[in-house]
mmCIF file of C-alpha atoms and ligand atoms in Angstrom:
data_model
loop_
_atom_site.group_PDB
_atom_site.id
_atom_site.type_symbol
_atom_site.label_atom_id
_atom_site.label_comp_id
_atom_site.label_asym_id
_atom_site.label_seq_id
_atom_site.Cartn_x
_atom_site.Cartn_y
_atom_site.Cartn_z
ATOM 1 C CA UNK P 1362 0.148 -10.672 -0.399
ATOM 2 C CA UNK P 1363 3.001 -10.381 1.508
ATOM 3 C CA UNK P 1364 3.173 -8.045 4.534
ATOM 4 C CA UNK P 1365 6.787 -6.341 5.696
ATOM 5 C CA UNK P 1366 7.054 -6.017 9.478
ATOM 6 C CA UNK P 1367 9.995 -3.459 10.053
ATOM 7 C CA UNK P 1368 10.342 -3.395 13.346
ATOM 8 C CA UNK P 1369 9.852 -7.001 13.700
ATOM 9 C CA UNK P 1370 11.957 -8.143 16.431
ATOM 10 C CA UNK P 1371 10.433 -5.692 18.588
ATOM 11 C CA UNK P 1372 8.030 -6.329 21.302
ATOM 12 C CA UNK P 1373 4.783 -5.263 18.554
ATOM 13 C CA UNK P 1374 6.441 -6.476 15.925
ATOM 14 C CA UNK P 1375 7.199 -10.239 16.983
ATOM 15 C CA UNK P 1376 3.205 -9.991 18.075
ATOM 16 C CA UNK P 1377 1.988 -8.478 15.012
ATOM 17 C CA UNK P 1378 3.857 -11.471 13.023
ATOM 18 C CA UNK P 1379 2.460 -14.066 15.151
ATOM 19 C CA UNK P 1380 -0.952 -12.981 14.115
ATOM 20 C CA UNK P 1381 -0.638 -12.512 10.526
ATOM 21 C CA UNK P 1382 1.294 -16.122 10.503
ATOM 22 C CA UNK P 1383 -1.459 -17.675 12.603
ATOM 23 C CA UNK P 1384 -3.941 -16.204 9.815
ATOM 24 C CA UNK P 1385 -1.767 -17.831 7.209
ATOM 25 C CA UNK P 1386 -0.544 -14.154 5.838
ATOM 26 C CA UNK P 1387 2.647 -14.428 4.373
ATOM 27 C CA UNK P 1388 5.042 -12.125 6.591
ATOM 28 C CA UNK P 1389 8.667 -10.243 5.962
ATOM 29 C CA UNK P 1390 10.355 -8.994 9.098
ATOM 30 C CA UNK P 1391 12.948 -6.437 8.704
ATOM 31 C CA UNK P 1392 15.386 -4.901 11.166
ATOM 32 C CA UNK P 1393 18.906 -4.805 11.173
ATOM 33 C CA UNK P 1394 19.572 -8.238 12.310
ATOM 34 C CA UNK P 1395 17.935 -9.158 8.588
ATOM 35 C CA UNK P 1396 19.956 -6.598 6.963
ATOM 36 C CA UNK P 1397 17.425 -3.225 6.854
ATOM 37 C CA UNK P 1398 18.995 -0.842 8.480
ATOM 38 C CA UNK P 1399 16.976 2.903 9.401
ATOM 39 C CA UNK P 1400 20.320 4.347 8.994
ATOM 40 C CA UNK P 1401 21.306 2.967 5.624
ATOM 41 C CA UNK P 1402 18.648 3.709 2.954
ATOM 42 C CA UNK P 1403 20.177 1.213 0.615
ATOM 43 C CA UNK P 1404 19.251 -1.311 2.444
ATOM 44 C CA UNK P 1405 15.676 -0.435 2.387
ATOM 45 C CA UNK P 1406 14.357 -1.549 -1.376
ATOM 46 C CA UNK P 1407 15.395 -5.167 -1.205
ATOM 47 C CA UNK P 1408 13.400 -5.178 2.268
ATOM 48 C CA UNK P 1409 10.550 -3.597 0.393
ATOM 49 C CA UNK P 1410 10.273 -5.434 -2.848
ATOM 50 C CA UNK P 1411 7.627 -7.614 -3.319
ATOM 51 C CA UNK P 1412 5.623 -7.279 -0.793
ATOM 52 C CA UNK P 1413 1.936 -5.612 -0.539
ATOM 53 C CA UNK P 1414 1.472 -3.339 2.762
ATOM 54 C CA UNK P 1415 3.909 -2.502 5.726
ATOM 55 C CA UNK P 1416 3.940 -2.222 9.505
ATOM 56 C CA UNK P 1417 6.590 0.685 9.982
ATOM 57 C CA UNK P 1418 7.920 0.616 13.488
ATOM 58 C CA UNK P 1419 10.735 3.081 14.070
ATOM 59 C CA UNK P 1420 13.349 2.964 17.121
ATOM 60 C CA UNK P 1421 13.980 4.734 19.340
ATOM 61 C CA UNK P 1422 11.113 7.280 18.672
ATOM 62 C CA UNK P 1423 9.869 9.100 15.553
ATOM 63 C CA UNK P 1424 9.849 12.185 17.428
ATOM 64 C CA UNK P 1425 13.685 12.594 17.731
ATOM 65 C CA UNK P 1426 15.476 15.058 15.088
ATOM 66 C CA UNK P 1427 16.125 13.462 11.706
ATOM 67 C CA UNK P 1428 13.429 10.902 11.918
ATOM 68 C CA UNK P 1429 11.340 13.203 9.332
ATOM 69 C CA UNK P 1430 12.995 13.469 6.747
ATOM 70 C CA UNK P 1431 13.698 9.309 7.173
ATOM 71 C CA UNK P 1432 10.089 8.652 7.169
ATOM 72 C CA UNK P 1433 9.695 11.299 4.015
ATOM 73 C CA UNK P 1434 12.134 9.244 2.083
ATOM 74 C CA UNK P 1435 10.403 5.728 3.012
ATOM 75 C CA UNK P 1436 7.272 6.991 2.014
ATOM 76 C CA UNK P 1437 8.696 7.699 -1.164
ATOM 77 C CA UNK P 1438 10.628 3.664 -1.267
ATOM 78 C CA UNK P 1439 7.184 2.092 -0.373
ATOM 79 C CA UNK P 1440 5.636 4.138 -3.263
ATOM 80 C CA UNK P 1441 8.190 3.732 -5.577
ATOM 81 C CA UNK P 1442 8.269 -0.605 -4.520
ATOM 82 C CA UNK P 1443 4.183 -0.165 -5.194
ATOM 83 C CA UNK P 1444 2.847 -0.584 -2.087
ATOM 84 C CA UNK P 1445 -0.938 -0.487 -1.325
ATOM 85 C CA UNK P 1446 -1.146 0.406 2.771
ATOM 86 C CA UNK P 1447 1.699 1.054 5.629
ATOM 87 C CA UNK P 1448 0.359 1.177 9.161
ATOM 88 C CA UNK P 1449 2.957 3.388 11.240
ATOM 89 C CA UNK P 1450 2.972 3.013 15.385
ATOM 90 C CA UNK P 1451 3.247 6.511 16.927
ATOM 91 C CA UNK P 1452 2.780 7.928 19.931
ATOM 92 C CA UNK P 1453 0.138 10.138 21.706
ATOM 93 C CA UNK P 1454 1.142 14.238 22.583
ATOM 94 C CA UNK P 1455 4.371 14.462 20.251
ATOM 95 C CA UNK P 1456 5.015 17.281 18.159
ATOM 96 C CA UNK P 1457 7.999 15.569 16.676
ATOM 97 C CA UNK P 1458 5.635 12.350 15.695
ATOM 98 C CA UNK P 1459 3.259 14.655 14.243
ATOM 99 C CA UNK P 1460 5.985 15.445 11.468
ATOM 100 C CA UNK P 1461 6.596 12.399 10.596
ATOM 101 C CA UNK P 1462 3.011 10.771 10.450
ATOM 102 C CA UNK P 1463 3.116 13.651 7.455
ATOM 103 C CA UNK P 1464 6.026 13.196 6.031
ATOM 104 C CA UNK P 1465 5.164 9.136 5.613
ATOM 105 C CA UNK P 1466 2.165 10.274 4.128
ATOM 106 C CA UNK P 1467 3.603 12.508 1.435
ATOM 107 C CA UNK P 1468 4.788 9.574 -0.778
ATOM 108 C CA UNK P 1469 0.938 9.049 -1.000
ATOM 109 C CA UNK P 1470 0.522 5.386 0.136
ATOM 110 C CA UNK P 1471 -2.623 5.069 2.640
ATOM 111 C CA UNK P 1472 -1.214 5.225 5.953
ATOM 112 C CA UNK P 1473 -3.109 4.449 8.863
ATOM 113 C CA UNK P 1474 -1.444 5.966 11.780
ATOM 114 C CA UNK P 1475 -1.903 4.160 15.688
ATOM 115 C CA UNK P 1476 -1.000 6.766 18.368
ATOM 116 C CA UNK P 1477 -0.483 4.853 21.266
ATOM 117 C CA UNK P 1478 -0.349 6.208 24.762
ATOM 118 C CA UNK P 1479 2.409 4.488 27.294
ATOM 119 C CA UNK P 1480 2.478 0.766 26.683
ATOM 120 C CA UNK P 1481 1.695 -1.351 29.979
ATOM 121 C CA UNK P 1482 4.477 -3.900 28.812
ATOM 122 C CA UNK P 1483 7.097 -1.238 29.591
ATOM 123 C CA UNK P 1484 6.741 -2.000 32.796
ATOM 124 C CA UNK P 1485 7.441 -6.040 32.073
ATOM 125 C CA UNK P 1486 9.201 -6.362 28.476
ATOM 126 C CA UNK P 1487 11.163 -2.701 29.011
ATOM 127 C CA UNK P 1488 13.182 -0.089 30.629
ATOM 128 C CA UNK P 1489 10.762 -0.780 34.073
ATOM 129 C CA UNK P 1490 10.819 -4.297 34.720
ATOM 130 C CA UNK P 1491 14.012 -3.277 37.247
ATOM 131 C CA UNK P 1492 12.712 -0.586 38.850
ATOM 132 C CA UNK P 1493 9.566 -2.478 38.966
ATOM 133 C CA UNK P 1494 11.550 -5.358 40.604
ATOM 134 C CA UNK P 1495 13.474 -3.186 43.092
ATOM 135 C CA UNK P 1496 9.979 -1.614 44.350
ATOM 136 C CA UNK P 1497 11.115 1.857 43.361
ATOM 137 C CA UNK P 1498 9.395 3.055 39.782
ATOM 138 C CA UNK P 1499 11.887 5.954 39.544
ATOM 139 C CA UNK P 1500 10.780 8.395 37.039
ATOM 140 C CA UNK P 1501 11.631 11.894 35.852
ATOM 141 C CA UNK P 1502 7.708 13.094 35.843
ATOM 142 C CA UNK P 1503 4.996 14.211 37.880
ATOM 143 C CA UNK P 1504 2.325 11.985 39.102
ATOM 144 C CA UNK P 1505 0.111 12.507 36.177
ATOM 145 C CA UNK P 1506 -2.249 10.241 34.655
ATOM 146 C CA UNK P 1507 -1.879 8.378 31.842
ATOM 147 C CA UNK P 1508 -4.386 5.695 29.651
ATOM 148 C CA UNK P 1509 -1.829 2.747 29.651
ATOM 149 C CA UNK P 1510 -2.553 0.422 26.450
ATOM 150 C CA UNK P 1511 -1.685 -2.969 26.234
ATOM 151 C CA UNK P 1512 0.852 -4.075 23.326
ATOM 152 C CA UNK P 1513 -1.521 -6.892 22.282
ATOM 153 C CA UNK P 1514 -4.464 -4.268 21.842
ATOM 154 C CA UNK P 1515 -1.522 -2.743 19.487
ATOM 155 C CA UNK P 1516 -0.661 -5.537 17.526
ATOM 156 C CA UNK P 1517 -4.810 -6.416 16.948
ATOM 157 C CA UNK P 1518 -5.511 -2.869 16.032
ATOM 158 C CA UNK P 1519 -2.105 -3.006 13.667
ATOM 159 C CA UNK P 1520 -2.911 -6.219 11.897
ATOM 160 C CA UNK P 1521 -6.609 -5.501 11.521
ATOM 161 C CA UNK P 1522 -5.559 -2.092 10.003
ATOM 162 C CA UNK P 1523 -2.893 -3.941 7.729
ATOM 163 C CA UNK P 1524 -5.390 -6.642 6.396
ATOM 164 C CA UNK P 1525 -9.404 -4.347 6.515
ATOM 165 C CA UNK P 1526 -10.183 -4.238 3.071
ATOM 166 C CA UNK P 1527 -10.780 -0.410 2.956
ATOM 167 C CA UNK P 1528 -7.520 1.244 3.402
ATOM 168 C CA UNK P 1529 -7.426 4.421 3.173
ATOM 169 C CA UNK P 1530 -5.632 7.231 5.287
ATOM 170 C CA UNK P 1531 -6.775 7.697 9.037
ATOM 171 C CA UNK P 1532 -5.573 7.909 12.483
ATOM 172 C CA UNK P 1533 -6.443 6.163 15.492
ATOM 173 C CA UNK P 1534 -5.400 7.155 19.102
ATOM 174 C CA UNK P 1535 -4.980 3.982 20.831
ATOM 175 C CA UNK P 1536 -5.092 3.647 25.172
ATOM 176 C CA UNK P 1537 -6.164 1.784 27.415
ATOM 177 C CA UNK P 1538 -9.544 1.965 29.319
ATOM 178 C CA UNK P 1539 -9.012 4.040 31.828
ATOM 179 C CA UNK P 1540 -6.529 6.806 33.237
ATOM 180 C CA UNK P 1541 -4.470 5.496 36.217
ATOM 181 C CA UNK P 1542 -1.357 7.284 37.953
ATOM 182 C CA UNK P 1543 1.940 6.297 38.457
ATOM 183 C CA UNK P 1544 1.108 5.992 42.282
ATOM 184 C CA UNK P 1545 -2.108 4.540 41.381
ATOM 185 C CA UNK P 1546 -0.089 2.248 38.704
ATOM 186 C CA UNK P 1547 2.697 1.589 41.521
ATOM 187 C CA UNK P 1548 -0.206 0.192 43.956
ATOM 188 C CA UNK P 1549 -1.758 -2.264 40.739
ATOM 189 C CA UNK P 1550 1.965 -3.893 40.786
ATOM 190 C CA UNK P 1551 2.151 -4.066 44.197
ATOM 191 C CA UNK P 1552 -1.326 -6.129 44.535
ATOM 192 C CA UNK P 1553 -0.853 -8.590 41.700
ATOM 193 C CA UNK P 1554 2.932 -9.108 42.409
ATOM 194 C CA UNK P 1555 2.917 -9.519 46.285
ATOM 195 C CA UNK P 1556 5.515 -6.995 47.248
ATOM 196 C CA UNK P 1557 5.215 -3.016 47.682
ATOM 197 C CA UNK P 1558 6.299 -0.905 44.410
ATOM 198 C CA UNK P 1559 6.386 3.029 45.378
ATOM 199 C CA UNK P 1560 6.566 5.566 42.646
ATOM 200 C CA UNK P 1561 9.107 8.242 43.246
ATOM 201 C CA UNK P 1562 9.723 11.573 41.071
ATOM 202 C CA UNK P 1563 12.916 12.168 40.423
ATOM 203 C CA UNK P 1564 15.136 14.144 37.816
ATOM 204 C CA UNK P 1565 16.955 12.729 34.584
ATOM 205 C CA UNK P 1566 20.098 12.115 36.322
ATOM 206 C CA UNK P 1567 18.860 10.113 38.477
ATOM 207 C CA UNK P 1568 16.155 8.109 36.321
ATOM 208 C CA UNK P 1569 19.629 7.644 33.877
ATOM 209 C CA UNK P 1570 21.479 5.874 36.953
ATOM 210 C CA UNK P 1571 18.665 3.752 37.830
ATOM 211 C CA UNK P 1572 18.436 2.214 34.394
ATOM 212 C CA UNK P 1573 22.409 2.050 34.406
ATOM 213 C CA UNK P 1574 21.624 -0.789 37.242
ATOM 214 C CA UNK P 1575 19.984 -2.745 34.598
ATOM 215 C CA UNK P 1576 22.908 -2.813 31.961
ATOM 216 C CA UNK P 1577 20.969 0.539 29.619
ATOM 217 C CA UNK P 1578 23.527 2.534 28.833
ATOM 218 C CA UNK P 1579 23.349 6.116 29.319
ATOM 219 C CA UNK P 1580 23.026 7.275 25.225
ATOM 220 C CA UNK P 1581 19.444 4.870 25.613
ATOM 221 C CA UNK P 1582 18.294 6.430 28.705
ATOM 222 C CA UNK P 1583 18.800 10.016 28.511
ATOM 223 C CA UNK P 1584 16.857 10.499 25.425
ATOM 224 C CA UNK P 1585 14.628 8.855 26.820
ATOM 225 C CA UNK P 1586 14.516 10.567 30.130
ATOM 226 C CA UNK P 1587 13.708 13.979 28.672
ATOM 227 C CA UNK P 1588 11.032 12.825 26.359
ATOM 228 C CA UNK P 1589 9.380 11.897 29.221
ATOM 229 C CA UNK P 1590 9.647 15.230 31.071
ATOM 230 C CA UNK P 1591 7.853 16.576 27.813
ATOM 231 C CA UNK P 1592 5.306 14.228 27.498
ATOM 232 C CA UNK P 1593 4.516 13.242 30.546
ATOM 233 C CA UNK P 1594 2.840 16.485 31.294
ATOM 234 C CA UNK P 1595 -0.944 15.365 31.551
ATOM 235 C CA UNK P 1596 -1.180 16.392 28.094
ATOM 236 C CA UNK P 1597 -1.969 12.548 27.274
ATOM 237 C CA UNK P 1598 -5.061 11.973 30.238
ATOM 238 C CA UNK P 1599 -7.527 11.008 28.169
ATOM 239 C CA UNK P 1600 -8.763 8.260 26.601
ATOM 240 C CA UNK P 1601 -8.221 7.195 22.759
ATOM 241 C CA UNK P 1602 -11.110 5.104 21.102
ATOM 242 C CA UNK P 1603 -8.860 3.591 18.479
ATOM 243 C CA UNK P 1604 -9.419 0.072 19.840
ATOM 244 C CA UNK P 1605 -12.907 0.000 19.913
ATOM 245 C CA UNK P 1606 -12.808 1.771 16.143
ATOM 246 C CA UNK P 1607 -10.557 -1.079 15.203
ATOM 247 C CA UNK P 1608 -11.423 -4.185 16.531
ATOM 248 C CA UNK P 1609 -15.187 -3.605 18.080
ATOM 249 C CA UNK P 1610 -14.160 -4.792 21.754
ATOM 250 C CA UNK P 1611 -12.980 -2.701 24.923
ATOM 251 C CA UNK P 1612 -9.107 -2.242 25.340
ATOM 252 C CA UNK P 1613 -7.725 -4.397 28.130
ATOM 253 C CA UNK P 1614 -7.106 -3.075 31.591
ATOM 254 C CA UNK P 1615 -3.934 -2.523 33.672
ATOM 255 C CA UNK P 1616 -4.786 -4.950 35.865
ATOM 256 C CA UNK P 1617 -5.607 -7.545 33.793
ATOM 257 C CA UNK P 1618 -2.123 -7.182 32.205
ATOM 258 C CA UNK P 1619 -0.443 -6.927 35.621
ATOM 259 C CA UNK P 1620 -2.392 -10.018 36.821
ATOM 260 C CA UNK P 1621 -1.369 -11.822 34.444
ATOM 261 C CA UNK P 1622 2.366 -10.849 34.063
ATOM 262 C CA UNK P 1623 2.738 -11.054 37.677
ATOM 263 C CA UNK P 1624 1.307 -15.097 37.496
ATOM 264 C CA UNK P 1625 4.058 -15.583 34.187
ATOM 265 C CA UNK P 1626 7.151 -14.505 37.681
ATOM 266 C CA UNK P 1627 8.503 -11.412 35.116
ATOM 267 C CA UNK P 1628 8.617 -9.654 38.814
ATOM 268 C CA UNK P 1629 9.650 -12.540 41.370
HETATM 269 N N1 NAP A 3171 6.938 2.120 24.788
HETATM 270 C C1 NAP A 3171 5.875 2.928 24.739
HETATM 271 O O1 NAP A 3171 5.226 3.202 25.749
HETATM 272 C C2 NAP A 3171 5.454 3.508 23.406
HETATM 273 C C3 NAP A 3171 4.255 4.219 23.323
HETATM 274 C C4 NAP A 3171 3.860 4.753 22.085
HETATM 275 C C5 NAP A 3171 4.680 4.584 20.977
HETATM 276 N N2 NAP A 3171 5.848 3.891 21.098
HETATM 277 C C6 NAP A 3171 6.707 3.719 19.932
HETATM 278 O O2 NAP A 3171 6.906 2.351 19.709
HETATM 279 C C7 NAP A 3171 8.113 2.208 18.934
HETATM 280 C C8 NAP A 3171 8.872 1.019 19.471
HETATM 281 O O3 NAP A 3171 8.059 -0.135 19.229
HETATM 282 P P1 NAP A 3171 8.437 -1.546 19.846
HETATM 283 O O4 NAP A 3171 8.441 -1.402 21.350
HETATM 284 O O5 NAP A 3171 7.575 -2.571 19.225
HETATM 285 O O6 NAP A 3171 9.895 -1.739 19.285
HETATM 286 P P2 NAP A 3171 11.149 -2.349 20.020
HETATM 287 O O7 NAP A 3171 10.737 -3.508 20.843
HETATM 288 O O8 NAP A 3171 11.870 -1.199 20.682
HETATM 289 O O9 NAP A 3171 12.039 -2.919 18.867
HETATM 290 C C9 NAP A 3171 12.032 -2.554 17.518
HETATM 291 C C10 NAP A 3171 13.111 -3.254 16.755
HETATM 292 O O10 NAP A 3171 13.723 -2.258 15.934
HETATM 293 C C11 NAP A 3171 14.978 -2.756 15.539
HETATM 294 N N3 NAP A 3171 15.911 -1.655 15.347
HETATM 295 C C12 NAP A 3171 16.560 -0.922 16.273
HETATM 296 N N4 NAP A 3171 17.364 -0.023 15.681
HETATM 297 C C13 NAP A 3171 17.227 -0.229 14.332
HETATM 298 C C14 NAP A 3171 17.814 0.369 13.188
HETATM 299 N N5 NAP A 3171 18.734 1.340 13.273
HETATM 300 N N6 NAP A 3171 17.421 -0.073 11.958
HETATM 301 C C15 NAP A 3171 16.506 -1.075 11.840
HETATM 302 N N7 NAP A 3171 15.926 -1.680 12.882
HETATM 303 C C16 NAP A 3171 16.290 -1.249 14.129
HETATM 304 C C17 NAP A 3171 15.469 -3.714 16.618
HETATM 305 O O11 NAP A 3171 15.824 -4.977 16.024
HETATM 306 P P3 NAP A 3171 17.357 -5.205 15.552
HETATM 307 O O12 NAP A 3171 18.178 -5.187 16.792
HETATM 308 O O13 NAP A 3171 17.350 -6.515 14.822
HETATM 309 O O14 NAP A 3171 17.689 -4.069 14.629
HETATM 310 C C18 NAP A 3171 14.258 -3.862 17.545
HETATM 311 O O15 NAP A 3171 13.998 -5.194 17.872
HETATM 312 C C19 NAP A 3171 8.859 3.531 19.006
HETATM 313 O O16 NAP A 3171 8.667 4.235 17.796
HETATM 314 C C20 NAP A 3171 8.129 4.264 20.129
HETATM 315 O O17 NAP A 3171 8.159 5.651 20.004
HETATM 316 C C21 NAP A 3171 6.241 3.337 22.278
#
């Protein structure tokens, strides 16, 4: 049993393999620095090939144009390479996603599917750690709330999916436990780190510019930018049980994660 991770120099991927190693599960990662490429379908089958169940983590989001049809045709390699389960991380309130949870699922592997709402480590690991350091959380959305998860909740639910001995397709929405807004998440930094983080609503241009302080380059950020006016539309305030489903335990809380990022200095 061996289980590909593509994705796996990501921030769930690199957890998800720590787990399965610690567990003694033989692991594969895959992305391009190991040759498996998204854009380059010929470099998918050796990363396939001989291994039991994948983690499929696509960057930079499976709800961008294209993405589809990509996941249509992997579905179709990971059937074709005889695999028995792929677990795919997606995200919660996205149209685009919802087309290619599907069109993974047509090549008729089990698929569970995570749909994740915002993870707290973007704040820490991501595109916010600057803004969260300059005590301006500049984004391009209204003050809506949103049920934060935490990335290691992710990679449990993820590895507990790849490894349960029922597969079998299903689809878990995955948050946090409870709904928190960006002022309300701007005042949870600003008690565990010490210093005062405001949150400020602004439009793409500007959220682009901020992140351009922090060496992301514009092609990254704008994308990103107007996903979030789209998503971040309260669409997404309410909370997902997939973590209790999963792993029988309450998802950790935003504070707990900003406590304890805040004592590891990711903000000082
Ligand atoms: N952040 C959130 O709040 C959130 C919420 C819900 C869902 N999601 C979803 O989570 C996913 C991102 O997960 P993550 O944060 O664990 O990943 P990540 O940290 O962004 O990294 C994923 C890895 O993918 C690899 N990669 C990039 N481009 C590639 C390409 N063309 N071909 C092959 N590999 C490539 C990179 O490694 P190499 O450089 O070696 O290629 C990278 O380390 C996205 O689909 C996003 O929509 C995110």
């Amino acid at each position: 049993m061996t289980i590909l991770i593509l994705g796996g120099a990501g921030r769930t991927g690199t957890r998800i393999h720590d787990r399965l190693t610690a567990r003694g599960v033989p692991t594969r990662l895959a992305s391009r620095r190991t040759g498996f490429d998204w854009d380059r379908p010929d470099t998918w089958p050796a990363a396939l090939h001989g291994t039991t169940a994948a983690y499929v983590c696509f960057t930079p989001d499976l709800g961008f144009p294209g993405v589809p049809e990509k996941m249509g045709a992997l579905g179709r390699a990971a059937a074709a390479a005889g695999l028995e389960r792929l677990v795919l991380l997606s995200g919660r309130g996205e149209e685009g996603a919802r087309a290619s949870e599907a069109a993974l699922r047509e090549g008729g592997v089990p698929t569970a599917v995570l749909r994740c709402s915002w993870f707290q480590q973007n704040f820490s690991e991501h595109f916010l750690t600057g803004p969260v350091r300059r005590g301006r959380l500049l984004l391009p959305a209204p003050d809506v709330p949103e049920a934060f998860v935490d990335v290691d909740d992710v990679a449990d639910a993820a590895v507990e999916a790849l490894t349960r001995t029922d597969p079998g397709d299903a689809t878990y929405e995955l948050s946090g436990p409870e709904l928190l807004t960006f002022t309300q998440v701007a005042a949870a930094l600003s008690d565990a780190g010490g210093r005062r983080v405001v949150f400020e609503a602004v439009d793409v241009p500007t959220f682009v510019a901020d992140l351009a302080a922090d060496g992301i380059p514009a092609e990254e950020a704008e994308p990103l930018g107007y996903l979030f006016t789209e998503i971040l539309d309260g669409r997404n305030a309410s909370l997902g049980t997939g973590v209790e489903q999963l792993l029988g335990r309450p998802a950790s809380s935003f504070g707990a994660y900003a406590t304890a990022t805040a004592l590891r200095g990711v903000w000082s």
